[in-house]
Amino acid sequence: MMIEDIFSDSFLAKAKADFNNVKSKPDLDKTKSMYLGSDSGVMKGFSSIPKLSADHRAEYGKNLNSLKSKLEVYYKAARESLDKGTDLPGLDLSLPGLSERSFAHGHKHPTSQVLSQTYDVFRGLGFSIVDSDEIETDWYNFEALNMPKDHPAREMQDTFYVNNGKSNLVPRTHTSGTQIRFMENNKPPFKIIVPGRVFRNEDEDATHIWSFYQIEGLVVGEGISMSDLKGTLLTVVQSLLGPEVDIRFRASYFPYTEPSVELDCKYKGKWLELGGAGMIHPQVLINGGIDPEKYTGFAFGWGAERIANIKYGLTDLRELWRPRFVFLEQF
Ligand code: FA5
């Protein structure tokens, strides 16, 4: 560029447009060096001043300074615009940080909170967490657990059936079917929990919902006894609900455990049912391919919503499945 050009209106207009169109820091640096760098017309103009006649020097220098100031204003505006991020539509980086603004922070659903805490406690005891399918075959959900067709114990779990005309699948009524699936594929000793959603054809009320989360436990090894079951459940319940909480076993019946118990916990002076448990029935071990002469084990299953109920003092479990933020935001 010729030195004379720099005083034209078109030069100034082009410089302004170039700085305005800057989109990035490298872009800005390039434009700055073009108009204000040592090779730019303005800077070359300054170095030519000594060669000018004394008459011209003062005015030429004044014009150059004025031009340089204008270019610096364009440069500064472009840099500030970049800093503010105003070249990104909709994003104003000049707004104060999160801590200065009031944001509604979300949090985990109360049932998810209970599930996460339960996983932590069992992991601490060396249990693995096993996933399984929500749709189960009649064999794993019932028959392999000593509940053949027409067995009255099926009545305990009102069932939705999937009728696709070919197979007898059920949305699982409990997580116990995974006991057999896991035993078939793993050699003892093992300690697992199986958390998951289950489905029952319930008449809903404040303590019964048609779909809820269960946490199944399965421990198989040599010499596993009822005292291991009680010790494990006591540790878990006290870790989840507090060291002052006591538990008790009530005699019960499940076709897949022998003996069977209901686990209750005493919370705020009241005994509350948490779930079922017992020593694994020898036939169930056989169905899972495990020798009952060599190995014994225990199993248990409880509802996550019932734990949430106790922990958070809920009066109606159904609220946990309703999208009512006024309720959920309390936890
Ligand atoms: C069973 O489902 C057994 N499979 C538990 C078990 C596992 C026994 C392993 C022995 C060995 P039950 O139907 O009682 O048992 O359900 C277990 C727990 O799930 C209950 O104690 C309760 O905490 C929860 N639960 C059951 N039905 C509902 C329901 N409709 N709504 C919410 N929670 C429920």
Short mmCIF file of C-alpha atoms and ligand atoms in Angstrom, two decimals:
data_model
loop_
_atom_site.label_atom_id
_atom_site.label_comp_id
_atom_site.label_asym_id
_atom_site.label_seq_id
_atom_site.Cartn_x
_atom_site.Cartn_y
_atom_site.Cartn_z
CA MET A 1 0.00 0.00 0.00
CA MET A 2 1.26 3.44 -0.91
CA ILE A 3 1.87 5.76 2.04
CA GLU A 4 -0.41 8.43 0.51
CA ASP A 5 -3.41 6.05 0.47
CA ILE A 6 -3.58 5.92 4.19
CA PHE A 7 -5.16 9.37 4.42
CA SER A 8 -8.06 8.55 2.11
CA ASP A 9 -11.61 8.05 3.43
CA SER A 10 -11.78 4.67 1.75
CA PHE A 11 -8.68 3.48 3.67
CA LEU A 12 -10.27 4.41 6.97
CA ALA A 13 -13.61 2.86 6.03
CA LYS A 14 -11.90 -0.38 5.02
CA ALA A 15 -9.88 -0.46 8.25
CA LYS A 16 -13.06 0.01 10.31
CA ALA A 17 -14.86 -2.75 8.41
CA ASP A 18 -11.88 -5.11 8.76
CA PHE A 19 -11.72 -4.62 12.54
CA ASN A 20 -15.52 -4.98 12.79
CA ASN A 21 -15.41 -8.28 10.95
CA VAL A 22 -12.82 -9.83 13.23
CA LYS A 23 -14.10 -13.23 14.45
CA SER A 24 -11.26 -14.64 16.51
CA LYS A 25 -8.09 -13.74 18.38
CA PRO A 26 -5.77 -14.80 15.50
CA ASP A 27 -7.97 -12.78 13.15
CA LEU A 28 -7.62 -9.76 15.44
CA ASP A 29 -3.83 -10.13 15.65
CA LYS A 30 -3.60 -10.35 11.87
CA THR A 31 -5.73 -7.22 11.33
CA LYS A 32 -3.81 -5.32 14.00
CA SER A 33 -0.48 -6.12 12.37
CA MET A 34 -1.89 -5.12 8.97
CA TYR A 35 -2.95 -1.64 10.16
CA LEU A 36 -0.70 -0.94 13.14
CA GLY A 37 2.25 -3.36 12.76
CA SER A 38 5.81 -2.28 11.90
CA ASP A 39 5.14 -2.98 8.20
CA SER A 40 1.86 -1.07 8.11
CA GLY A 41 1.40 2.13 6.12
CA VAL A 42 0.95 4.17 9.31
CA MET A 43 4.22 2.96 10.85
CA LYS A 44 6.10 3.31 7.61
CA GLY A 45 4.71 6.86 7.48
CA PHE A 46 6.29 7.61 10.86
CA SER A 47 9.68 6.31 9.73
CA SER A 48 9.50 8.50 6.63
CA ILE A 49 9.05 11.74 8.63
CA PRO A 50 12.81 12.51 8.94
CA LYS A 51 13.07 12.44 5.15
CA LEU A 52 10.40 15.12 4.73
CA SER A 53 11.10 18.78 4.42
CA ALA A 54 10.83 20.78 7.64
CA ASP A 55 7.66 22.55 6.34
CA HIS A 56 5.76 19.32 5.86
CA ARG A 57 6.95 17.38 8.86
CA ALA A 58 4.69 18.91 11.55
CA GLU A 59 1.43 18.61 9.64
CA TYR A 60 2.25 15.16 8.28
CA GLY A 61 3.11 13.94 11.78
CA LYS A 62 -0.14 15.40 13.21
CA ASN A 63 -2.22 13.67 10.50
CA LEU A 64 -0.42 10.41 11.09
CA ASN A 65 -1.03 10.57 14.85
CA SER A 66 -4.71 11.29 14.31
CA LEU A 67 -4.99 8.35 11.88
CA LYS A 68 -3.14 6.06 14.27
CA SER A 69 -5.50 7.02 17.12
CA LYS A 70 -8.54 6.20 14.97
CA LEU A 71 -7.08 2.81 14.02
CA GLU A 72 -6.34 2.11 17.69
CA VAL A 73 -9.96 2.88 18.59
CA TYR A 74 -11.14 0.36 15.95
CA TYR A 75 -8.69 -2.20 17.28
CA LYS A 76 -9.78 -1.67 20.91
CA ALA A 77 -13.46 -1.98 20.01
CA ALA A 78 -12.79 -5.22 18.13
CA ARG A 79 -10.81 -6.64 21.08
CA GLU A 80 -13.54 -5.74 23.60
CA SER A 81 -16.18 -7.23 21.40
CA LEU A 82 -14.21 -10.47 21.22
CA ASP A 83 -13.65 -10.51 25.00
CA LYS A 84 -17.35 -10.09 25.62
CA GLY A 85 -18.20 -12.84 23.20
CA THR A 86 -20.74 -10.60 21.52
CA ASP A 87 -19.79 -12.25 18.25
CA LEU A 88 -21.60 -15.41 19.57
CA PRO A 89 -25.32 -14.74 19.30
CA GLY A 90 -27.26 -15.42 22.49
CA LEU A 91 -24.22 -15.98 24.68
CA ASP A 92 -23.26 -13.10 26.91
CA LEU A 93 -20.02 -13.98 28.63
CA SER A 94 -20.06 -10.69 30.47
CA LEU A 95 -22.87 -11.93 32.78
CA PRO A 96 -21.79 -12.64 36.39
CA GLY A 97 -20.76 -16.20 37.28
CA LEU A 98 -23.11 -18.89 38.61
CA SER A 99 -22.42 -18.07 42.24
CA GLU A 100 -23.80 -14.56 41.72
CA ARG A 101 -26.97 -15.67 40.03
CA SER A 102 -29.84 -17.66 41.53
CA PHE A 103 -30.23 -20.88 39.57
CA ALA A 104 -32.66 -23.64 40.38
CA HIS A 105 -30.36 -26.62 40.84
CA GLY A 106 -31.90 -30.03 40.23
CA HIS A 107 -31.14 -33.07 42.34
CA LYS A 108 -31.61 -36.80 42.27
CA HIS A 109 -35.09 -38.20 42.69
CA PRO A 110 -35.59 -39.52 46.27
CA THR A 111 -35.81 -43.12 45.02
CA SER A 112 -32.55 -42.68 43.07
CA GLN A 113 -30.97 -41.24 46.19
CA VAL A 114 -31.96 -44.33 48.16
CA LEU A 115 -30.70 -46.61 45.38
CA SER A 116 -27.31 -44.82 45.21
CA GLN A 117 -26.89 -44.96 48.97
CA THR A 118 -27.83 -48.65 48.96
CA TYR A 119 -25.24 -49.38 46.24
CA ASP A 120 -22.57 -47.62 48.31
CA VAL A 121 -23.35 -49.65 51.41
CA PHE A 122 -23.34 -52.98 49.58
CA ARG A 123 -20.20 -52.12 47.65
CA GLY A 124 -18.55 -51.45 51.00
CA LEU A 125 -19.48 -54.99 52.04
CA GLY A 126 -17.92 -56.44 48.90
CA PHE A 127 -21.12 -57.03 46.92
CA SER A 128 -21.24 -56.68 43.14
CA ILE A 129 -24.17 -54.92 41.47
CA VAL A 130 -25.85 -56.93 38.74
CA ASP A 131 -28.30 -55.66 36.13
CA SER A 132 -31.08 -57.72 34.58
CA ASP A 133 -34.07 -57.51 32.24
CA GLU A 134 -37.45 -56.12 33.21
CA ILE A 135 -39.27 -58.68 31.07
CA GLU A 136 -38.76 -62.19 32.40
CA THR A 137 -39.83 -65.67 31.41
CA ASP A 138 -42.35 -67.54 33.52
CA TRP A 139 -39.60 -70.06 34.31
CA TYR A 140 -37.19 -67.59 35.93
CA ASN A 141 -39.85 -65.43 37.55
CA PHE A 142 -41.88 -68.31 39.00
CA GLU A 143 -41.14 -71.94 38.13
CA ALA A 144 -37.43 -72.06 38.91
CA LEU A 145 -38.29 -70.44 42.24
CA ASN A 146 -40.54 -73.39 43.19
CA MET A 147 -43.72 -71.74 41.95
CA PRO A 148 -45.08 -74.05 39.24
CA LYS A 149 -48.28 -73.11 37.44
CA ASP A 150 -51.27 -73.20 39.81
CA HIS A 151 -49.03 -72.82 42.86
CA PRO A 152 -50.98 -70.64 45.32
CA ALA A 153 -47.85 -68.54 46.06
CA ARG A 154 -48.24 -66.95 42.62
CA GLU A 155 -51.28 -65.24 44.07
CA MET A 156 -48.97 -63.18 46.31
CA GLN A 157 -47.77 -61.28 43.28
CA ASP A 158 -50.61 -60.20 41.00
CA THR A 159 -49.04 -60.36 37.61
CA PHE A 160 -49.21 -58.60 34.25
CA TYR A 161 -48.68 -61.12 31.47
CA VAL A 162 -47.16 -60.30 28.10
CA ASN A 163 -49.31 -62.14 25.62
CA ASN A 164 -47.60 -62.28 22.27
CA GLY A 165 -49.20 -65.63 21.40
CA LYS A 166 -45.89 -67.50 21.51
CA SER A 167 -44.12 -67.24 24.83
CA ASN A 168 -45.21 -66.74 28.38
CA LEU A 169 -43.30 -63.64 29.33
CA VAL A 170 -44.06 -61.45 32.31
CA PRO A 171 -43.00 -57.96 33.31
CA ARG A 172 -41.08 -59.31 36.30
CA THR A 173 -43.05 -59.24 39.54
CA HIS A 174 -39.86 -59.27 41.62
CA THR A 175 -36.10 -59.28 41.09
CA SER A 176 -35.74 -62.84 42.43
CA GLY A 177 -35.67 -64.36 38.92
CA THR A 178 -32.13 -63.05 38.57
CA GLN A 179 -31.07 -65.41 41.38
CA ILE A 180 -31.35 -68.36 38.99
CA ARG A 181 -29.93 -66.50 35.99
CA PHE A 182 -26.85 -65.50 37.98
CA MET A 183 -26.32 -68.94 39.56
CA GLU A 184 -26.45 -70.56 36.13
CA ASN A 185 -23.55 -68.47 34.94
CA ASN A 186 -21.34 -68.02 37.99
CA LYS A 187 -19.52 -70.30 40.38
CA PRO A 188 -19.78 -69.67 44.15
CA PRO A 189 -18.69 -67.94 46.27
CA PHE A 190 -20.43 -64.73 45.23
CA LYS A 191 -22.27 -61.80 46.81
CA ILE A 192 -24.50 -59.71 44.57
CA ILE A 193 -27.35 -57.26 44.67
CA VAL A 194 -29.79 -56.87 41.79
CA PRO A 195 -31.61 -53.55 41.78
CA GLY A 196 -34.44 -53.09 39.34
CA ARG A 197 -37.96 -52.07 38.50
CA VAL A 198 -40.74 -54.59 39.06
CA PHE A 199 -44.41 -54.59 38.06
CA ARG A 200 -47.54 -55.85 39.80
CA ASN A 201 -51.21 -55.63 39.04
CA GLU A 202 -51.87 -53.83 42.34
CA ASP A 203 -54.86 -51.91 43.57
CA GLU A 204 -52.78 -48.92 44.52
CA ASP A 205 -52.90 -47.32 47.95
CA ALA A 206 -50.55 -45.23 50.09
CA THR A 207 -48.14 -48.15 50.61
CA HIS A 208 -48.69 -50.18 47.41
CA ILE A 209 -47.81 -49.01 43.92
CA TRP A 210 -48.09 -50.97 40.68
CA SER A 211 -44.43 -50.47 39.73
CA PHE A 212 -41.59 -50.05 42.17
CA TYR A 213 -37.90 -50.74 42.65
CA GLN A 214 -36.65 -53.82 44.43
CA ILE A 215 -33.17 -54.62 45.63
CA GLU A 216 -32.50 -58.33 45.53
CA GLY A 217 -29.58 -59.78 47.46
CA LEU A 218 -27.94 -63.15 46.81
CA VAL A 219 -25.03 -64.66 48.71
CA VAL A 220 -23.79 -68.20 48.06
CA GLY A 221 -20.73 -69.92 49.49
CA GLU A 222 -19.60 -72.67 51.81
CA GLY A 223 -20.93 -72.44 55.35
CA ILE A 224 -23.21 -69.42 54.79
CA SER A 225 -25.75 -69.32 57.60
CA MET A 226 -28.78 -67.43 58.89
CA SER A 227 -26.52 -65.40 61.19
CA ASP A 228 -24.66 -64.09 58.10
CA LEU A 229 -28.04 -63.01 56.73
CA LYS A 230 -28.98 -61.21 59.93
CA GLY A 231 -25.57 -59.56 60.32
CA THR A 232 -25.61 -58.33 56.72
CA LEU A 233 -29.12 -56.93 56.90
CA LEU A 234 -28.47 -55.25 60.27
CA THR A 235 -25.34 -53.57 58.90
CA VAL A 236 -27.12 -52.38 55.77
CA VAL A 237 -30.23 -51.12 57.53
CA GLN A 238 -28.20 -49.24 60.14
CA SER A 239 -25.95 -47.73 57.46
CA LEU A 240 -28.99 -46.53 55.52
CA LEU A 241 -31.30 -45.45 58.32
CA GLY A 242 -29.03 -44.82 61.31
CA PRO A 243 -27.11 -46.85 63.93
CA GLU A 244 -29.99 -46.64 66.42
CA VAL A 245 -32.36 -48.58 64.14
CA ASP A 246 -33.06 -52.16 65.27
CA ILE A 247 -34.26 -55.02 63.04
CA ARG A 248 -36.27 -58.16 63.66
CA PHE A 249 -37.10 -61.28 61.70
CA ARG A 250 -40.70 -62.52 61.56
CA ALA A 251 -41.38 -66.06 60.39
CA SER A 252 -42.78 -66.00 56.85
CA TYR A 253 -43.12 -68.07 53.71
CA PHE A 254 -41.52 -67.80 50.29
CA PRO A 255 -41.35 -70.96 48.14
CA TYR A 256 -37.72 -70.22 47.26
CA THR A 257 -36.29 -69.78 50.76
CA GLU A 258 -36.31 -72.17 53.72
CA PRO A 259 -36.58 -70.90 56.41
CA SER A 260 -38.18 -67.64 55.27
CA VAL A 261 -38.54 -64.41 57.18
CA GLU A 262 -39.92 -60.92 56.87
CA LEU A 263 -37.44 -58.23 57.78
CA ASP A 264 -38.81 -55.38 59.90
CA CYS A 265 -36.98 -52.37 61.21
CA LYS A 266 -37.86 -50.28 64.24
CA TYR A 267 -37.87 -46.68 63.14
CA LYS A 268 -38.99 -43.85 65.40
CA GLY A 269 -40.60 -46.37 67.77
CA LYS A 270 -42.60 -48.24 65.09
CA TRP A 271 -41.89 -51.65 63.47
CA LEU A 272 -42.03 -51.32 59.69
CA GLU A 273 -41.79 -54.08 57.05
CA LEU A 274 -38.84 -53.73 54.68
CA GLY A 275 -38.74 -56.96 52.72
CA GLY A 276 -38.52 -60.72 52.56
CA ALA A 277 -35.48 -62.91 53.12
CA GLY A 278 -34.34 -66.41 53.92
CA MET A 279 -31.91 -69.25 53.29
CA ILE A 280 -31.99 -70.32 49.64
CA HIS A 281 -34.10 -73.44 49.15
CA PRO A 282 -31.92 -76.43 48.07
CA GLN A 283 -34.12 -77.00 45.00
CA VAL A 284 -33.48 -73.40 43.89
CA LEU A 285 -29.72 -73.99 44.17
CA ILE A 286 -30.15 -77.13 42.04
CA ASN A 287 -32.23 -75.16 39.49
CA GLY A 288 -29.32 -72.71 39.30
CA GLY A 289 -26.81 -75.56 38.78
CA ILE A 290 -25.28 -75.34 42.28
CA ASP A 291 -24.65 -78.34 44.57
CA PRO A 292 -26.70 -77.80 47.75
CA GLU A 293 -24.59 -80.41 49.59
CA LYS A 294 -21.56 -78.19 49.22
CA TYR A 295 -22.98 -74.70 49.20
CA THR A 296 -25.58 -72.76 51.13
CA GLY A 297 -26.73 -69.20 50.70
CA PHE A 298 -29.20 -66.52 51.59
CA ALA A 299 -31.36 -64.15 49.58
CA PHE A 300 -33.42 -61.11 50.37
CA GLY A 301 -35.52 -58.58 48.51
CA TRP A 302 -36.85 -55.23 49.61
CA GLY A 303 -38.50 -52.20 48.12
CA ALA A 304 -36.49 -49.02 47.53
CA GLU A 305 -39.62 -46.86 47.81
CA ARG A 306 -40.34 -48.31 51.24
CA ILE A 307 -36.86 -47.26 52.37
CA ALA A 308 -37.47 -43.78 50.90
CA ASN A 309 -40.79 -43.79 52.74
CA ILE A 310 -39.08 -44.41 56.07
CA LYS A 311 -36.07 -42.21 55.44
CA TYR A 312 -38.00 -39.17 54.27
CA GLY A 313 -41.13 -39.69 56.37
CA LEU A 314 -43.47 -39.94 53.34
CA THR A 315 -47.13 -40.64 53.85
CA ASP A 316 -47.96 -41.80 50.32
CA LEU A 317 -45.61 -43.83 48.11
CA ARG A 318 -47.59 -42.86 45.01
CA GLU A 319 -46.08 -39.37 45.17
CA LEU A 320 -42.72 -40.87 44.20
CA TRP A 321 -44.09 -41.73 40.77
CA ARG A 322 -45.87 -38.43 40.16
CA PRO A 323 -44.15 -35.58 38.35
CA ARG A 324 -45.03 -33.05 41.06
CA PHE A 325 -42.02 -30.84 41.57
CA VAL A 326 -43.55 -29.14 44.62
CA PHE A 327 -43.30 -32.53 46.34
CA LEU A 328 -40.03 -33.78 44.85
CA GLU A 329 -38.11 -30.57 45.46
CA GLN A 330 -38.32 -31.15 49.22
CA PHE A 331 -35.75 -33.93 49.25
C1 FA5 B 1 -40.78 -60.45 47.25
O1 FA5 B 1 -40.92 -59.79 46.24
C2 FA5 B 1 -39.71 -61.48 47.37
N1 FA5 B 1 -39.18 -61.76 46.07
C3 FA5 B 1 -38.62 -61.01 48.33
C4 FA5 B 1 -37.63 -62.09 48.65
C5 FA5 B 1 -36.43 -62.13 47.95
C6 FA5 B 1 -37.92 -63.04 49.62
C7 FA5 B 1 -35.50 -63.14 48.26
C8 FA5 B 1 -36.99 -64.04 49.91
C9 FA5 B 1 -35.79 -64.07 49.23
P1 FA5 B 1 -42.61 -59.17 48.59
O2 FA5 B 1 -43.72 -59.38 47.64
O3 FA5 B 1 -42.97 -59.19 50.04
O4 FA5 B 1 -41.42 -60.18 48.36
O5 FA5 B 1 -41.91 -57.81 48.24
C10 FA5 B 1 -40.70 -57.44 48.86
C11 FA5 B 1 -40.72 -55.96 49.26
O6 FA5 B 1 -41.02 -55.16 48.12
C12 FA5 B 1 -41.79 -55.61 50.27
O7 FA5 B 1 -41.40 -55.90 51.58
C13 FA5 B 1 -41.89 -54.12 50.04
O8 FA5 B 1 -40.79 -53.45 50.63
C14 FA5 B 1 -41.76 -54.04 48.54
N2 FA5 B 1 -43.07 -54.05 47.91
C15 FA5 B 1 -43.87 -55.13 47.65
N3 FA5 B 1 -44.99 -54.76 47.04
C16 FA5 B 1 -44.94 -53.41 46.92
C17 FA5 B 1 -45.79 -52.43 46.34
N4 FA5 B 1 -46.93 -52.77 45.73
N5 FA5 B 1 -45.43 -51.14 46.39
C18 FA5 B 1 -44.25 -50.79 46.94
N6 FA5 B 1 -43.38 -51.66 47.48
C19 FA5 B 1 -43.72 -52.96 47.48
#
